[in-house]
Amino acid sequence: MSFTGLTSTALPTKAEQTFTGRVARQTATKATGAKTVAAMKGKQCKVAINGFGRIGRNFLRCWHGRANTMLDIVAINDSGGVKQASHLVKYDSVLGTFEADVKIIDDTHISIDGKSIEIVSSRDPLQLPWKALGVDIVIEGTGVFIDTPGASKHLTAGAKKVVITAPAKGDDIPTYVLGVNADQYKNTDKIVSNASCTTNGLAPFVKVLDDRFGIVKGLMTTTHSYTGDQRILDASHRDLRRARAAALNIVPTSTGAAKAVALVLPQLKGKLNGIALRVPTPNVSVVDLVIQTSKKVTADEVNAAFREEAAGKLKGILAVADEPLVSCDFKCSDVSTSIDAALTMVMGDDMLKVVAWYDNEWGYSQRVVDLAELCAANWE
């Protein structure tokens, strides 16, 4: 099997292993994710997770697998309490059983391999005990408090910084994508966004394309696994297509991922757009980008550029897969995006198609950990 620049670790990618092996590796000691963060020094930060859903729980597992992390998870805000929090982090239908010792200590605490974590339950961030717990960074994973008025409630409650695990609303919250613009991070930022999983899956290789060949314009389609925002059976939803049964349909819907690339690559503003097709798979998605390039290109030149970046500046962020793989093979892949080299094609000499896979939960959550590590590394 041939891969280039697959993961942030020195170990083989999880795409090369059985599912059982992938699950077992969730507790293996790992290096810090993105190279951008690895060499930095800063403050050991206390972290609270607000919203213990898919990304919140993936974040915890990713954090648990890190060696020498600068993050210390001290609290989780989950409306289900200790019983639900401990059960759902231990047993996961996508990730499998968490090979860690998860216990309920008392009515307000659980432990992960002996590490005590306080469980609080409040829908109002202003009522959360961040000051009393000495929380430095809040991982905002509810999808609700994604603008300045909402996210700043965590600051009022005593936290020092907020990392939003979704596209932020409003122009006053900076967006960072590891491998793209994280070098522009300022420690004065109190609230930051990690963008969306699809923007993280798209922006790194779009940067390579624009830097090497120039992008005139382009359209993107992400074939995206269904998410908790959809309905199991037909039911009311503000998006009439998402109101239909997620496991029975291909559901066309909107995505701001392509336009959001301009938040981290401003030179591409107005040049990219796209749609999403939600499909009946629980995890792993694939993005199909078609662009017009400024320079004449060949498929071999494009793949060579990806391989060079995957082995260099984008190691741990970008990968290149040369085997004929399918979505399950990218489950629990640590990187943000994996180019399917065999599907790179050129029409004429300036119309280019690139297809890339991404684990929209695990890979994205690794970048959330990386962004929180970046905050800690630059702490003053």
XYZ file of C-alpha atoms in Angstrom, residues 178-181 201-216 261 264-265 293-295 301-310 313-314 317-319 354:
42
model
C -4.031 24.220 10.399
C -1.582 24.074 7.528
C -3.159 27.077 5.826
C -3.158 30.197 7.991
C -10.701 18.948 4.130
C -10.590 21.444 1.267
C -8.395 24.399 2.200
C -5.008 22.644 2.606
C -4.930 21.205 -0.910
C -6.583 24.307 -2.385
C -3.667 26.297 -0.968
C -1.239 23.966 -2.747
C -3.138 24.353 -6.017
C -3.315 28.129 -5.799
C 0.330 28.496 -4.771
C 1.616 26.181 -7.513
C -0.798 26.619 -10.420
C -3.149 29.520 -9.654
C -6.923 29.202 -9.292
C -9.173 31.204 -11.619
C -11.932 28.963 2.137
C -8.226 31.619 5.365
C -7.104 32.295 1.780
C -6.040 26.974 -13.369
C -3.973 29.993 -14.374
C -1.074 27.830 -15.524
C 2.433 17.579 -11.954
C -0.476 18.139 -9.589
C 0.023 14.847 -7.740
C 3.754 15.510 -7.518
C 3.030 18.863 -5.883
C 0.713 17.191 -3.368
C 3.315 14.546 -2.529
C 5.986 17.177 -1.990
C 3.787 19.195 0.366
C 2.551 16.066 2.195
C 5.176 21.701 5.172
C 1.819 19.912 5.256
C -2.278 17.695 7.496
C -2.261 16.453 3.890
C -1.842 12.882 2.630
C -9.092 16.738 -7.545
